[in-house]
Amino acid sequence: MFFILVVTAVVLLCTYELMRRRSRNWKLLSQYPGDYPLPIVGNGFQLGFDADDSSHKLMEIWKKHGRTNFRMTVGSEEWVLLSNPDDIATILNHPTELGKQVERNTAMAPFFGNSVSTSEGERWKTIRKMMAPSFHFKTQEKRVEHVNKYCDSLFKVLDDHDGTVVDMYRYLRPYMFDILCNSLMGVDSDLLSTPDHPYLKASAKVVNIITQNFFSYWRNIKFIFQLTPFYKEMTETIKTIRDTSTIIIAERKKELKKIIDDTKNNNRNVDVDLEVILGNKVSDDMCLLDKFLLSKIYNGEPLPEDMINDEITLVSWTGHYTTTMTMAHTLYSIAKYPEVQKRILEEQQSIYNKDFTKKPTNTELTDMKYLEATIKESIRTIPTVTKIGRQLKNDLEFKDGRKVPADTTVIVFYEAVYQDPKTFHEPEKFNPDRFFEPMHNHAFVPFSAGPRNCLGFRFAWVAMKATISNIIRRYELSLGGPGTEPQFAYRIVTESKNGLQLRLKKRTSID
């Protein structure tokens, strides 16, 4: 009996492989270089089982196949990974191929529900349209004011470490979360005073859990996953971050009620459009959370509480975590390359002369071209996001005439793009000046592009440039010394055991 089962299994596998080789999809996919997939597992063994090492292994496969677009089969899923800017432009600017990778959405859904990051169709359009005005360039001056306000609180903490080594990342995360709460939620927050807050501990686990969920297919077998300690850790993490969103929403509701009550009693002057609040209408000048609380969805009903929680949980986590990582990577690079730090300081001096304590305006941030180039080069050399994907609903044709069949996952492989010598000359060198040279407009799109780009990219740039400008004019930065070097692990410096250990020396003047 066992022998018969084995023979049957072999016959079925052979039949499957024969049909696969003759299929239209395989003929289209085989136009791209890649290793032939094994039955059932595909090329999964090439990725291995260590999620942290997956980007490194993908880079090795990319190099093996000539540093160009390549294909992989992971389980039953077909991937085409792009490093060609022309092809990246095709997928990101496509008007209808907007769906994110199924596995990615499955991994994120327990944390962020059906939020704007994972949703499609009418819900995605409605929420994105609702959110867009909050990140319009007209709102950026107000965002700069919020950053500057919280920078003063950050300096009070960092000044205590003058002349010593400090883990910058430990304080940048709560600092950025406080800015988001105040600027986008209309709620005062002071996690900077409690950097070991449960929310910060829980949110630090999110990226690792999502990554493990993405690469560990056995976790999709729910009854098995629920028996493991990993599931308990995930559910506790989800509860903490979503409970935090519930508290933020409740506090803002309470504040809105107080505004209305105080206005009726003429007890105070307030700087919000009360006519809008009292009329239950939505204004572009409102904070993002107020829009969620006062808006109607397409059937005329208010947004359900769980729907608001999805979006606030997403914005709170992605907004503080990814922005903080990029700032940390940039500060590390500035400390590592003194000549870059010197040029940033010279640029700051040309803008502020000797008034190096002045807080920046949005106009002044626009003039910080070299600082912006340094942030970009830090993103290129230590990408916070190494890849993004789209799940094709239809065949997609690229500029060279090759097609990718429907149901394939097309991945923009940022890490490969950034290390491609055809796109970036001498990619192993840290050289911010490369961003003053002409390049393909889709060679560097860290916030994505097209109809599904990151809505918060302007806010992120304001927060990063204003924060780093304020820090670099107040402190001289250097690396922490032997034993404190961060470990990047092909993902992010901030996931290492050392955090971001930098030595701070308070400046007395700009030399």
Short mmCIF file of C-alpha atoms in Angstrom, two decimals:
data_model
loop_
_atom_site.label_atom_id
_atom_site.label_comp_id
_atom_site.label_asym_id
_atom_site.label_seq_id
_atom_site.Cartn_x
_atom_site.Cartn_y
_atom_site.Cartn_z
CA MET A 1 0.00 0.00 0.00
CA PHE A 2 2.79 2.40 0.93
CA PHE A 3 4.58 1.63 -2.34
CA ILE A 4 1.40 2.36 -4.32
CA LEU A 5 0.99 5.72 -2.52
CA VAL A 6 4.58 6.68 -3.28
CA VAL A 7 4.24 5.76 -6.95
CA THR A 8 0.97 7.67 -7.17
CA ALA A 9 2.55 10.72 -5.60
CA VAL A 10 5.51 10.59 -8.00
CA VAL A 11 3.19 10.23 -11.02
CA LEU A 12 1.09 13.17 -9.85
CA LEU A 13 4.18 15.34 -9.33
CA CYS A 14 5.55 14.44 -12.74
CA THR A 15 2.20 15.20 -14.35
CA TYR A 16 2.04 18.52 -12.52
CA GLU A 17 5.55 19.49 -13.65
CA LEU A 18 4.81 18.50 -17.25
CA MET A 19 1.66 20.62 -17.26
CA ARG A 20 3.57 23.44 -15.63
CA ARG A 21 6.30 23.47 -18.27
CA ARG A 22 3.68 23.61 -21.03
CA SER A 23 1.51 26.30 -19.40
CA ARG A 24 1.20 29.79 -20.82
CA ASN A 25 2.13 31.31 -17.46
CA TRP A 26 5.40 29.41 -17.28
CA LYS A 27 6.31 30.41 -20.84
CA LEU A 28 5.86 34.05 -19.88
CA LEU A 29 7.73 33.71 -16.59
CA SER A 30 10.61 31.77 -18.13
CA GLN A 31 11.53 34.90 -20.10
CA TYR A 32 13.07 36.10 -16.84
CA PRO A 33 16.22 34.50 -15.40
CA GLY A 34 15.77 32.31 -12.34
CA ASP A 35 16.44 28.85 -10.98
CA TYR A 36 13.99 26.10 -11.87
CA PRO A 37 11.58 25.57 -8.96
CA LEU A 38 11.26 22.28 -7.12
CA PRO A 39 7.82 20.66 -6.82
CA ILE A 40 5.68 22.00 -3.95
CA VAL A 41 8.37 24.20 -2.32
CA GLY A 42 9.48 26.02 -5.47
CA ASN A 43 12.64 28.03 -4.70
CA GLY A 44 11.72 28.28 -1.05
CA PHE A 45 14.88 26.52 0.15
CA GLN A 46 16.96 29.27 -1.46
CA LEU A 47 15.30 31.78 0.88
CA GLY A 48 15.74 29.51 3.86
CA PHE A 49 13.86 29.79 7.13
CA ASP A 50 15.54 32.83 8.68
CA ALA A 51 13.37 35.86 7.92
CA ASP A 52 16.14 38.26 8.95
CA ASP A 53 18.45 36.76 6.32
CA SER A 54 15.95 36.69 3.47
CA SER A 55 16.96 40.04 1.96
CA HIS A 56 20.61 38.99 1.96
CA LYS A 57 19.76 35.76 0.13
CA LEU A 58 17.56 37.56 -2.38
CA MET A 59 20.46 39.92 -3.08
CA GLU A 60 22.73 36.95 -3.74
CA ILE A 61 20.17 35.47 -6.16
CA TRP A 62 19.87 38.85 -7.90
CA LYS A 63 23.64 39.01 -8.36
CA LYS A 64 23.74 35.39 -9.56
CA HIS A 65 21.28 36.18 -12.35
CA GLY A 66 23.11 39.21 -13.69
CA ARG A 67 21.81 42.02 -11.45
CA THR A 68 18.57 42.29 -13.38
CA ASN A 69 14.90 41.43 -12.96
CA PHE A 70 14.49 37.77 -11.97
CA ARG A 71 11.78 35.29 -11.07
CA MET A 72 11.21 32.97 -8.12
CA THR A 73 8.59 30.47 -7.07
CA VAL A 74 7.85 30.48 -3.33
CA GLY A 75 5.54 27.60 -2.51
CA SER A 76 2.71 27.99 -4.99
CA GLU A 77 3.31 31.72 -5.50
CA GLU A 78 5.15 33.18 -8.49
CA TRP A 79 7.32 36.26 -7.91
CA VAL A 80 9.02 38.60 -10.36
CA LEU A 81 11.48 40.91 -8.61
CA LEU A 82 12.23 44.21 -10.33
CA SER A 83 15.41 46.27 -10.24
CA ASN A 84 14.94 48.05 -13.56
CA PRO A 85 13.63 51.62 -13.05
CA ASP A 86 11.60 51.54 -16.30
CA ASP A 87 9.74 48.45 -15.12
CA ILE A 88 9.31 49.91 -11.63
CA ALA A 89 7.66 52.94 -13.22
CA THR A 90 5.31 50.66 -15.17
CA ILE A 91 3.98 48.81 -12.12
CA LEU A 92 3.84 51.73 -9.66
CA ASN A 93 2.10 54.08 -12.10
CA HIS A 94 -0.39 51.51 -13.36
CA PRO A 95 -3.93 52.84 -12.87
CA THR A 96 -5.58 49.51 -11.95
CA GLU A 97 -2.88 47.15 -10.64
CA LEU A 98 -3.13 48.52 -7.10
CA GLY A 99 -3.54 45.38 -5.00
CA LYS A 100 -0.84 44.60 -2.44
CA GLN A 101 0.77 41.18 -2.10
CA VAL A 102 -1.67 38.67 -0.57
CA GLU A 103 0.91 37.22 1.86
CA ARG A 104 1.89 40.70 3.00
CA ASN A 105 -1.74 41.69 3.65
CA THR A 106 -2.35 38.42 5.52
CA ALA A 107 0.65 39.09 7.75
CA MET A 108 -0.42 42.68 8.49
CA ALA A 109 -4.17 42.22 8.88
CA PRO A 110 -4.11 41.00 12.52
CA PHE A 111 -2.45 44.28 13.51
CA PHE A 112 -4.02 46.87 11.20
CA GLY A 113 -7.23 45.24 10.02
CA ASN A 114 -8.54 46.32 6.63
CA SER A 115 -6.77 49.69 6.80
CA VAL A 116 -5.79 51.94 3.89
CA SER A 117 -2.50 50.02 3.60
CA THR A 118 -4.20 46.70 2.80
CA SER A 119 -7.72 47.54 1.59
CA GLU A 120 -8.87 47.88 -2.00
CA GLY A 121 -11.92 49.12 -3.87
CA GLU A 122 -14.42 51.55 -2.36
CA ARG A 123 -13.05 51.49 1.17
CA TRP A 124 -9.51 52.25 0.01
CA LYS A 125 -10.70 55.12 -2.21
CA THR A 126 -12.89 56.59 0.55
CA ILE A 127 -10.26 56.50 3.28
CA ARG A 128 -7.42 57.71 1.07
CA LYS A 129 -9.49 60.65 -0.16
CA MET A 130 -10.36 61.46 3.45
CA MET A 131 -6.74 61.34 4.59
CA ALA A 132 -5.04 63.12 1.68
CA PRO A 133 -5.69 66.75 2.74
CA SER A 134 -4.02 66.15 6.11
CA PHE A 135 -0.74 65.57 4.29
CA HIS A 136 -1.08 68.32 1.70
CA PHE A 137 1.89 70.65 1.31
CA LYS A 138 -0.25 73.51 2.67
CA THR A 139 -0.31 71.80 6.08
CA GLN A 140 3.45 71.43 6.36
CA GLU A 141 4.20 74.72 8.13
CA LYS A 142 1.95 73.62 10.97
CA ARG A 143 3.74 70.25 11.06
CA VAL A 144 7.11 72.01 11.35
CA GLU A 145 5.83 73.91 14.38
CA HIS A 146 4.86 70.65 16.06
CA VAL A 147 8.29 69.14 15.37
CA ASN A 148 10.06 72.20 16.75
CA LYS A 149 7.92 72.15 19.89
CA TYR A 150 8.79 68.55 20.69
CA CYS A 151 12.45 69.08 19.76
CA ASP A 152 12.74 71.25 22.87
CA SER A 153 11.58 68.28 24.97
CA LEU A 154 14.05 66.00 23.18
CA PHE A 155 16.90 68.40 23.89
CA LYS A 156 16.11 68.38 27.61
CA VAL A 157 16.71 64.63 27.57
CA LEU A 158 19.77 64.65 25.32
CA ASP A 159 21.47 67.52 27.14
CA ASP A 160 21.80 65.21 30.14
CA HIS A 161 24.03 63.01 27.96
CA ASP A 162 26.35 65.79 26.80
CA GLY A 163 29.85 64.35 26.36
CA THR A 164 28.66 60.77 26.78
CA VAL A 165 27.33 57.92 24.65
CA VAL A 166 23.54 57.71 24.32
CA ASP A 167 21.16 55.35 22.53
CA MET A 168 19.51 57.90 20.24
CA TYR A 169 16.93 55.44 18.99
CA ARG A 170 15.59 54.91 22.51
CA TYR A 171 14.49 58.55 22.62
CA LEU A 172 13.73 59.22 18.96
CA ARG A 173 10.87 56.69 18.90
CA PRO A 174 8.76 58.20 21.72
CA TYR A 175 9.66 61.68 20.45
CA MET A 176 8.25 60.86 17.01
CA PHE A 177 5.17 59.18 18.48
CA ASP A 178 4.45 62.30 20.57
CA ILE A 179 4.68 64.49 17.45
CA LEU A 180 2.25 62.24 15.56
CA CYS A 181 -0.29 62.22 18.39
CA ASN A 182 -0.23 66.00 18.72
CA SER A 183 -0.10 66.87 15.03
CA LEU A 184 -2.39 64.25 13.48
CA MET A 185 -4.60 63.15 16.39
CA GLY A 186 -5.00 66.40 18.34
CA VAL A 187 -4.00 64.57 21.52
CA ASP A 188 -1.12 65.56 23.80
CA SER A 189 1.34 62.75 24.40
CA ASP A 190 4.49 62.47 26.50
CA LEU A 191 5.96 59.03 25.89
CA LEU A 192 9.38 60.70 25.76
CA SER A 193 9.26 60.87 29.55
CA THR A 194 8.54 57.11 29.69
CA PRO A 195 10.67 55.44 26.97
CA ASP A 196 9.85 52.02 28.42
CA HIS A 197 6.12 52.55 27.94
CA PRO A 198 4.20 49.33 27.07
CA TYR A 199 3.20 50.75 23.69
CA LEU A 200 6.82 51.32 22.71
CA LYS A 201 7.81 47.83 23.83
CA ALA A 202 4.93 46.27 21.92
CA SER A 203 5.37 48.33 18.75
CA ALA A 204 9.05 47.35 18.63
CA LYS A 205 7.92 43.72 18.14
CA VAL A 206 5.51 44.39 15.28
CA VAL A 207 7.93 44.37 12.34
CA ASN A 208 9.55 41.13 13.48
CA ILE A 209 6.21 39.36 13.99
CA ILE A 210 4.89 40.52 10.61
CA THR A 211 8.10 39.40 8.90
CA GLN A 212 7.94 36.00 10.58
CA ASN A 213 4.26 35.65 9.63
CA PHE A 214 5.13 36.48 6.02
CA PHE A 215 7.92 33.91 5.66
CA SER A 216 6.63 31.17 8.00
CA TYR A 217 3.89 29.46 6.02
CA TRP A 218 3.06 27.10 8.88
CA ARG A 219 1.67 30.09 10.79
CA ASN A 220 -1.22 30.14 8.32
CA ILE A 221 -2.35 26.83 9.83
CA LYS A 222 -4.25 28.56 12.58
CA PHE A 223 -4.93 25.67 14.96
CA ILE A 224 -1.19 24.86 15.05
CA PHE A 225 -0.08 28.50 15.34
CA GLN A 226 -2.48 29.05 18.26
CA LEU A 227 -0.70 26.36 20.27
CA THR A 228 2.66 28.15 20.12
CA PRO A 229 4.14 30.93 22.31
CA PHE A 230 4.51 33.01 19.14
CA TYR A 231 0.73 33.32 18.88
CA LYS A 232 0.44 34.48 22.50
CA GLU A 233 3.12 37.09 21.90
CA MET A 234 1.33 38.30 18.77
CA THR A 235 -2.08 38.61 20.42
CA GLU A 236 -0.62 40.51 23.39
CA THR A 237 1.23 42.86 21.04
CA ILE A 238 -1.91 43.49 18.98
CA LYS A 239 -3.96 44.20 22.11
CA THR A 240 -1.43 46.73 23.39
CA ILE A 241 -1.14 48.77 20.19
CA ARG A 242 -4.87 48.71 19.42
CA ASP A 243 -5.79 49.58 23.03
CA THR A 244 -3.50 52.58 22.70
CA SER A 245 -5.45 53.68 19.62
CA THR A 246 -8.71 53.25 21.55
CA ILE A 247 -7.37 55.54 24.28
CA ILE A 248 -6.27 58.17 21.74
CA ILE A 249 -9.70 58.12 20.05
CA ALA A 250 -11.50 58.41 23.41
CA GLU A 251 -9.29 61.32 24.50
CA ARG A 252 -9.94 63.22 21.28
CA LYS A 253 -13.70 62.63 21.56
CA LYS A 254 -13.54 63.99 25.09
CA GLU A 255 -11.62 67.04 23.91
CA LEU A 256 -14.12 67.73 21.12
CA LYS A 257 -16.99 67.52 23.60
CA LYS A 258 -15.17 69.93 25.90
CA ILE A 259 -14.62 72.36 23.04
CA ILE A 260 -18.33 72.34 22.27
CA ASP A 261 -19.35 72.65 25.93
CA ASP A 262 -16.89 75.45 26.60
CA THR A 263 -18.00 77.29 23.50
CA LYS A 264 -21.63 77.11 24.58
CA ASN A 265 -20.62 78.54 27.95
CA ASN A 266 -18.24 81.10 26.38
CA ASN A 267 -15.54 79.97 28.79
CA ARG A 268 -12.57 80.17 26.48
CA ASN A 269 -11.25 81.03 23.07
CA VAL A 270 -10.21 78.11 20.93
CA ASP A 271 -8.15 77.97 17.77
CA VAL A 272 -10.26 75.45 15.85
CA ASP A 273 -13.11 76.08 13.45
CA LEU A 274 -15.99 75.61 15.86
CA GLU A 275 -18.57 76.23 13.19
CA VAL A 276 -17.19 73.20 11.41
CA ILE A 277 -17.12 71.12 14.60
CA LEU A 278 -20.58 72.15 15.72
CA GLY A 279 -21.96 71.70 12.24
CA ASN A 280 -20.48 68.22 12.10
CA LYS A 281 -18.72 69.03 8.82
CA VAL A 282 -15.26 68.09 7.68
CA SER A 283 -12.59 70.71 6.97
CA ASP A 284 -9.21 70.20 5.33
CA ASP A 285 -7.62 72.08 8.25
CA MET A 286 -8.80 69.54 10.81
CA CYS A 287 -6.43 67.06 12.36
CA LEU A 288 -6.67 63.61 10.80
CA LEU A 289 -8.51 61.99 13.70
CA ASP A 290 -11.24 64.66 13.66
CA LYS A 291 -11.88 63.84 10.01
CA PHE A 292 -12.37 60.18 10.88
CA LEU A 293 -14.68 61.06 13.76
CA LEU A 294 -16.83 63.52 11.81
CA SER A 295 -16.84 62.05 8.30
CA LYS A 296 -19.53 59.90 6.72
CA ILE A 297 -18.81 56.85 4.62
CA TYR A 298 -20.39 56.17 1.24
CA ASN A 299 -23.71 55.00 2.77
CA GLY A 300 -24.04 58.22 4.81
CA GLU A 301 -23.23 56.60 8.16
CA PRO A 302 -20.41 57.67 10.49
CA LEU A 303 -17.23 55.62 10.30
CA PRO A 304 -17.49 52.57 12.60
CA GLU A 305 -15.23 52.62 15.65
CA ASP A 306 -13.24 49.56 14.53
CA MET A 307 -12.64 51.17 11.14
CA ILE A 308 -11.23 54.29 12.80
CA ASN A 309 -9.11 52.12 15.08
CA ASP A 310 -7.63 50.31 12.06
CA GLU A 311 -6.48 53.58 10.52
CA ILE A 312 -5.21 55.20 13.73
CA THR A 313 -3.28 52.05 14.66
CA LEU A 314 -1.68 52.01 11.20
CA VAL A 315 -0.79 55.72 11.16
CA SER A 316 0.53 55.66 14.72
CA TRP A 317 2.80 52.70 14.10
CA THR A 318 4.05 53.32 10.56
CA GLY A 319 4.34 57.05 11.13
CA HIS A 320 6.60 56.84 14.17
CA TYR A 321 8.45 53.58 13.52
CA THR A 322 9.61 53.93 9.92
CA THR A 323 10.37 57.66 10.23
CA THR A 324 12.41 57.03 13.38
CA MET A 325 14.37 54.25 11.68
CA THR A 326 15.28 56.50 8.77
CA MET A 327 16.35 59.30 11.12
CA ALA A 328 18.44 56.83 13.12
CA HIS A 329 20.15 55.52 9.99
CA THR A 330 20.87 59.08 8.85
CA LEU A 331 22.31 60.14 12.21
CA TYR A 332 24.48 57.02 12.18
CA SER A 333 25.77 57.92 8.70
CA ILE A 334 26.40 61.54 9.73
CA ALA A 335 28.39 60.36 12.75
CA LYS A 336 30.31 57.81 10.68
CA TYR A 337 31.34 60.26 7.93
CA PRO A 338 32.73 63.48 9.51
CA GLU A 339 33.18 65.13 6.10
CA VAL A 340 29.43 64.74 5.47
CA GLN A 341 28.64 66.19 8.90
CA LYS A 342 30.91 69.15 8.15
CA ARG A 343 29.12 69.91 4.88
CA ILE A 344 25.69 69.67 6.51
CA LEU A 345 26.86 72.11 9.17
CA GLU A 346 28.19 74.49 6.52
CA GLU A 347 24.82 74.42 4.79
CA GLN A 348 23.07 75.13 8.09
CA GLN A 349 25.41 78.04 8.68
CA SER A 350 24.64 79.48 5.24
CA ILE A 351 20.94 79.41 6.14
CA TYR A 352 21.08 80.59 9.78
CA ASN A 353 24.41 82.47 9.92
CA LYS A 354 25.34 82.51 13.64
CA ASP A 355 21.79 82.02 14.92
CA PHE A 356 22.19 78.26 15.27
CA THR A 357 19.44 77.99 17.92
CA LYS A 358 16.71 79.22 15.58
CA LYS A 359 13.97 76.71 14.84
CA PRO A 360 13.50 75.96 11.13
CA THR A 361 10.57 77.03 8.99
CA ASN A 362 9.23 75.04 6.06
CA THR A 363 10.92 77.46 3.64
CA GLU A 364 14.27 76.96 5.36
CA LEU A 365 13.80 73.17 5.23
CA THR A 366 13.37 73.46 1.47
CA ASP A 367 16.79 75.17 1.27
CA MET A 368 18.51 72.24 3.03
CA LYS A 369 19.49 70.46 -0.18
CA TYR A 370 22.59 68.70 1.12
CA LEU A 371 20.83 67.50 4.27
CA GLU A 372 18.06 66.08 2.09
CA ALA A 373 20.65 64.38 -0.14
CA THR A 374 22.27 62.86 2.96
CA ILE A 375 18.94 61.45 4.15
CA LYS A 376 18.36 60.01 0.68
CA GLU A 377 21.82 58.43 0.61
CA SER A 378 21.17 56.94 4.05
CA ILE A 379 17.93 55.43 2.73
CA ARG A 380 19.82 54.06 -0.28
CA THR A 381 22.61 52.47 1.75
CA ILE A 382 20.45 51.29 4.68
CA PRO A 383 16.91 51.00 3.27
CA THR A 384 14.20 51.03 5.92
CA VAL A 385 11.90 49.25 3.45
CA THR A 386 13.72 46.76 1.22
CA LYS A 387 10.82 45.79 -1.05
CA ILE A 388 7.15 46.41 -1.84
CA GLY A 389 4.81 44.28 -3.94
CA ARG A 390 1.74 44.26 -6.14
CA GLN A 391 -0.52 41.27 -6.85
CA LEU A 392 -1.44 41.31 -10.55
CA LYS A 393 -5.06 40.93 -11.54
CA ASN A 394 -4.22 40.91 -15.24
CA ASP A 395 -1.20 40.33 -17.46
CA LEU A 396 1.29 43.21 -17.28
CA GLU A 397 3.53 44.20 -20.19
CA PHE A 398 6.82 45.99 -19.57
CA LYS A 399 8.67 48.43 -21.79
CA ASP A 400 10.85 45.72 -23.38
CA GLY A 401 7.76 43.75 -24.49
CA ARG A 402 8.00 40.96 -21.92
CA LYS A 403 4.82 40.13 -20.01
CA VAL A 404 4.16 38.95 -16.48
CA PRO A 405 1.03 36.78 -16.18
CA ALA A 406 -1.96 37.55 -13.97
CA ASP A 407 -1.85 36.34 -10.33
CA THR A 408 1.92 36.87 -10.19
CA THR A 409 3.41 38.96 -7.38
CA VAL A 410 5.55 41.76 -8.81
CA ILE A 411 8.06 43.02 -6.26
CA VAL A 412 9.92 46.33 -6.41
CA PHE A 413 13.25 45.19 -4.97
CA TYR A 414 14.54 48.47 -3.53
CA GLU A 415 17.71 47.00 -2.09
CA ALA A 416 18.76 45.68 -5.50
CA VAL A 417 17.90 48.96 -7.24
CA TYR A 418 20.00 50.90 -4.75
CA GLN A 419 23.00 48.59 -5.18
CA ASP A 420 22.85 48.37 -8.98
CA PRO A 421 25.96 50.00 -10.52
CA LYS A 422 23.99 50.61 -13.71
CA THR A 423 21.74 52.96 -11.73
CA PHE A 424 24.04 54.24 -8.96
CA HIS A 425 27.73 54.63 -9.79
CA GLU A 426 29.97 53.02 -7.17
CA PRO A 427 26.99 51.99 -5.04
CA GLU A 428 29.22 50.75 -2.20
CA LYS A 429 30.32 54.33 -1.46
CA PHE A 430 28.38 56.74 0.74
CA ASN A 431 28.07 59.79 -1.49
CA PRO A 432 25.17 62.24 -1.00
CA ASP A 433 26.35 64.25 -4.03
CA ARG A 434 25.01 61.52 -6.33
CA PHE A 435 21.53 62.98 -5.72
CA PHE A 436 22.54 66.21 -7.43
CA GLU A 437 23.21 64.29 -10.64
CA PRO A 438 20.55 63.31 -13.21
CA MET A 439 18.94 59.94 -12.57
CA HIS A 440 15.87 57.98 -13.64
CA ASN A 441 12.82 59.38 -11.84
CA HIS A 442 11.97 55.88 -10.57
CA ALA A 443 15.48 54.91 -9.50
CA PHE A 444 14.76 56.30 -6.05
CA VAL A 445 11.13 56.11 -4.87
CA PRO A 446 11.36 55.08 -1.18
CA PHE A 447 7.81 56.28 -0.55
CA SER A 448 6.54 54.45 -3.63
CA ALA A 449 4.92 56.36 -6.50
CA GLY A 450 1.73 56.58 -8.49
CA PRO A 451 -1.83 56.20 -7.21
CA ARG A 452 -0.81 54.08 -4.20
CA ASN A 453 2.18 56.07 -2.97
CA CYS A 454 2.71 56.80 0.72
CA LEU A 455 0.33 59.60 1.74
CA GLY A 456 2.56 60.71 4.60
CA PHE A 457 5.76 61.29 2.65
CA ARG A 458 5.66 65.11 3.02
CA PHE A 459 5.08 64.80 6.76
CA ALA A 460 7.99 62.34 7.02
CA TRP A 461 10.36 64.66 5.15
CA VAL A 462 9.40 67.61 7.34
CA ALA A 463 9.86 65.59 10.53
CA MET A 464 13.23 64.15 9.46
CA LYS A 465 14.75 67.35 8.11
CA ALA A 466 13.56 69.57 10.95
CA THR A 467 14.68 67.08 13.61
CA ILE A 468 18.12 66.46 12.12
CA SER A 469 18.64 70.17 11.43
CA ASN A 470 17.89 70.96 15.07
CA ILE A 471 20.12 68.14 16.34
CA ILE A 472 23.11 68.82 14.10
CA ARG A 473 23.17 72.51 15.05
CA ARG A 474 23.12 71.64 18.75
CA TYR A 475 25.41 68.60 18.94
CA GLU A 476 28.53 67.26 17.31
CA LEU A 477 27.93 63.57 16.57
CA SER A 478 30.41 60.71 16.60
CA LEU A 479 30.14 56.94 16.84
CA GLY A 480 29.88 55.42 20.29
CA GLY A 481 33.15 53.51 20.07
CA PRO A 482 34.25 49.84 20.15
CA GLY A 483 31.51 47.39 21.07
CA THR A 484 28.69 49.78 20.24
CA GLU A 485 28.62 49.39 16.44
CA PRO A 486 25.04 48.69 15.34
CA GLN A 487 24.23 45.43 13.60
CA PHE A 488 22.15 46.01 10.49
CA ALA A 489 21.10 42.42 9.78
CA TYR A 490 20.00 43.47 6.27
CA ARG A 491 17.04 45.22 7.76
CA ILE A 492 17.45 48.06 10.23
CA VAL A 493 20.08 49.33 12.60
CA THR A 494 17.48 49.78 15.33
CA GLU A 495 16.75 46.06 15.63
CA SER A 496 20.27 45.36 16.92
CA LYS A 497 20.99 44.82 20.58
CA ASN A 498 23.04 48.03 20.69
CA GLY A 499 20.36 50.35 19.33
CA LEU A 500 22.01 53.52 17.98
CA GLN A 501 24.87 54.42 20.30
CA LEU A 502 26.23 57.87 19.45
CA ARG A 503 28.48 60.23 21.37
CA LEU A 504 27.05 63.74 21.74
CA LYS A 505 29.06 66.90 22.32
CA LYS A 506 27.09 70.08 22.72
CA ARG A 507 28.20 72.83 20.38
CA THR A 508 29.08 76.28 21.67
CA SER A 509 29.09 77.80 18.17
CA ILE A 510 29.18 76.87 14.52
CA ASP A 511 32.83 77.03 13.53
#
